[in-house]
Coordinates of C-alpha atoms in Angstrom, one line a residue:
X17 CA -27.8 -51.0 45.2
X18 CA -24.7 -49.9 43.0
X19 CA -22.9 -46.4 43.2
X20 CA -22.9 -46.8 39.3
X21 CA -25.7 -45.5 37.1
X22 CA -25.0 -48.3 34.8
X23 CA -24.5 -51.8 35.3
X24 CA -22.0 -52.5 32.6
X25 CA -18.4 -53.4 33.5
X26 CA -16.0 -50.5 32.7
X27 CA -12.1 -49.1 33.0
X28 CA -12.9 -48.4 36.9
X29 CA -13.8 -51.9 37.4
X30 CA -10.3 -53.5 37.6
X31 CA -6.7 -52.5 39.2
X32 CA -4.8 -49.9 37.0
X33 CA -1.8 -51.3 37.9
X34 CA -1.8 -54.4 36.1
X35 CA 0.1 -55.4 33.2
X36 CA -1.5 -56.8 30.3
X37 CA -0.9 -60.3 29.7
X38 CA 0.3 -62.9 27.4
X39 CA 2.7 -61.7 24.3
X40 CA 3.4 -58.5 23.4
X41 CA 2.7 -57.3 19.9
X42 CA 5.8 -56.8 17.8
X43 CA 7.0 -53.4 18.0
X44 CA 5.5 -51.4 14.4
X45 CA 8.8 -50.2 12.2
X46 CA 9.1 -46.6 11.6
X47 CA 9.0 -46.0 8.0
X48 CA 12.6 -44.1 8.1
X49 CA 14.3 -46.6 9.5
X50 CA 14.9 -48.4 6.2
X51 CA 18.2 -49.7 5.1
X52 CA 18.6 -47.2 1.9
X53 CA 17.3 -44.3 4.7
X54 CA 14.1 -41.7 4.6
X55 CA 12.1 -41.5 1.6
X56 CA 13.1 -38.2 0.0
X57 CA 9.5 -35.7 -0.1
X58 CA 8.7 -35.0 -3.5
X59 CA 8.4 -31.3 -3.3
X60 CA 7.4 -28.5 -5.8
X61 CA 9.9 -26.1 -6.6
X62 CA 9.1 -22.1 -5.4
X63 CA 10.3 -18.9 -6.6
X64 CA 9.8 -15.4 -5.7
X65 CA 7.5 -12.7 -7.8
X66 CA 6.5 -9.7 -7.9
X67 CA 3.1 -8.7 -8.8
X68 CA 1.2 -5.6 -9.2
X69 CA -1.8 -5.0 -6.5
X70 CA -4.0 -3.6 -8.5
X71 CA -4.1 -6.0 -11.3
X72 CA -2.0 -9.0 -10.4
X73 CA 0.4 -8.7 -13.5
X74 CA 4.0 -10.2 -12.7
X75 CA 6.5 -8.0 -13.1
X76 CA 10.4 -8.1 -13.0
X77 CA 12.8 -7.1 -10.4
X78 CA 14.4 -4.3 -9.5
X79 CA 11.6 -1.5 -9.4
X80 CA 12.6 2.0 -11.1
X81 CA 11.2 5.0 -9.8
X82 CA 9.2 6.0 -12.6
X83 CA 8.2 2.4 -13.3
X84 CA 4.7 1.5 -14.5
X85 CA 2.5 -1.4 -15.2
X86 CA 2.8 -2.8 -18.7
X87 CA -1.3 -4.2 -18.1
X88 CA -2.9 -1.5 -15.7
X89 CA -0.8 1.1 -15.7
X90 CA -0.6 1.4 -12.2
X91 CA 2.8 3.3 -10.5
X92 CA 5.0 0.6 -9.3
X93 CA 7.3 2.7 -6.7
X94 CA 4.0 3.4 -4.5
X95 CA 3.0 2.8 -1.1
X96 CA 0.2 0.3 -1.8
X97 CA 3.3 -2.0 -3.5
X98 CA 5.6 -1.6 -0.8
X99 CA 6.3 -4.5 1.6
X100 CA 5.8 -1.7 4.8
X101 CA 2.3 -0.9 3.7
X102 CA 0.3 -1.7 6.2
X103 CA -3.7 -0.8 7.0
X104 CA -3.2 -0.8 10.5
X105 CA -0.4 1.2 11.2
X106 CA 0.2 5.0 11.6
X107 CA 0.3 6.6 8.4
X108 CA -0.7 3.2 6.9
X109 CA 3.3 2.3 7.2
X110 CA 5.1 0.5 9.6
X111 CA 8.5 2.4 8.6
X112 CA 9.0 5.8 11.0
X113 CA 7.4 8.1 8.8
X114 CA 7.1 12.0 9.6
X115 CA 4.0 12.6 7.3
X116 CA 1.3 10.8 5.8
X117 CA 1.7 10.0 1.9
X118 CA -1.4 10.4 -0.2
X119 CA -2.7 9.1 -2.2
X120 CA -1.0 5.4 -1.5
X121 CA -1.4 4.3 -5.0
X122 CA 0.4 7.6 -6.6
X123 CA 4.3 7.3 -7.4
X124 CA 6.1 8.9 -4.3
X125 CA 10.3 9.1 -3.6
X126 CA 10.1 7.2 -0.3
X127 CA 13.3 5.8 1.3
X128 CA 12.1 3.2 2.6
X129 CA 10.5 1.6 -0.6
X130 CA 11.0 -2.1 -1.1
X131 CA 9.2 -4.2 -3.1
X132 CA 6.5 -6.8 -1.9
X133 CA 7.7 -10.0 -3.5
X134 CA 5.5 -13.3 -2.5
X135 CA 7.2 -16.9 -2.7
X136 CA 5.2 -19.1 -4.9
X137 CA 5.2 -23.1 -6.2
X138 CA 5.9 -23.9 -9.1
X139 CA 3.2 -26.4 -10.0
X140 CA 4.1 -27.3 -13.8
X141 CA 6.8 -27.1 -16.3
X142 CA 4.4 -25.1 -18.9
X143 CA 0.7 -24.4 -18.5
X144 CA -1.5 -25.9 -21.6
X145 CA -1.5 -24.1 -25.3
X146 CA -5.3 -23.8 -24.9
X147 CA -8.5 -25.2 -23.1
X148 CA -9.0 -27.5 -26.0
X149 CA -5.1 -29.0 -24.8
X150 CA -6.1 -28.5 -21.0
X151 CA -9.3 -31.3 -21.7
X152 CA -7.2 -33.5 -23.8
X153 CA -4.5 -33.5 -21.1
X154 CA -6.8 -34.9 -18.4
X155 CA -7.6 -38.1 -20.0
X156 CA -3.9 -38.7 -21.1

C-alpha cells in the first residue's frame, strides 16, 4: 500500500531538480520598454481647499480672526477647523496647550491656529448647468 492518500500523480512525484525541456518560451516585453519610452499616466489634476466642518462650504485662504462662514455661519479661527484638532489628544489638541479651550467650535486667539486644508482632484473642467444637462451629457 501507498504512503499517499490519493493515487494521483503530483509535484512530489518527480525530481525538483530537473529542468524543463524543449524550447523556452520567448521572454514577454515589458510595456516600458518601448522605443518612444513609458506611456505617460493620464492623471487628474489636484488642488488644495479649505472647507468649513460644519457645513462643507469652501472657503478662501488665509483665515482672519473674526472670519465667518458665508453659508453656516460657523467661526472659522476655531479649534474644530484647525489642522491640530485632534479627538484623541489632551485637550483635544496635539499642540502643547496649557488649558483646555471650550467650546471647540467658538472663535478663540490660539497661536497655534492653522488651517485644515484637504488636497482634492479635479475631476472636470465645469460641472453641468443643470440635471436636465447632466442626463443629456451621458448619452453624448
Amino acid at each position: 500500500m501507498s504512503d499517499r492518500k490519493y493515487r494521483q500523480r503530483g509535484y512530489q512525484d518527480e525530481p525538483r531538480d530537473r529542468e524543463p525541456s524543449g524550447p523556452k518560451p520567448p521572454k514577454a516585453r515589458d510595456p516600458r520598454d518601448r522605443p518612444e519610452g513609458p506611456k505617460t499616466p493620464n492623471l487628474m489634476g489636484s488642488h488644495e481647499v479649505f472647507r468649513c466642518s460644519r457645513c462643507g462650504n469652501r472657503l478662501g485662504l488665509p483665515v482672519a480672526e473674526d472670519a465667518r462662514c458665508s453659508r453656516c455661519g460657523a467661526d472659522l479661527h476655531s479649534c474644530i477647523q484647525c489642522v491640530s484638532f485632534d479627538t484623541s489628544a489632551r485637550f483635544e489638541c496635539s499642540q502643547p496647550i496649557t488649558a483646555r479651550v471650550a467650546p471647540k467650535d467658538a472663535r478663540n486667539n490660539c497661536t497655534f491656529f492653522a488651517p485644515r486644508t484637504t488636497v482634492e482632484r479635479q475631476t472636470g473642467t465645469q460641472g453641468p448647468t443643470s440635471a436636465r444637462q447632466a442626463f443629456d451629457d451621458l448619452f453624448k
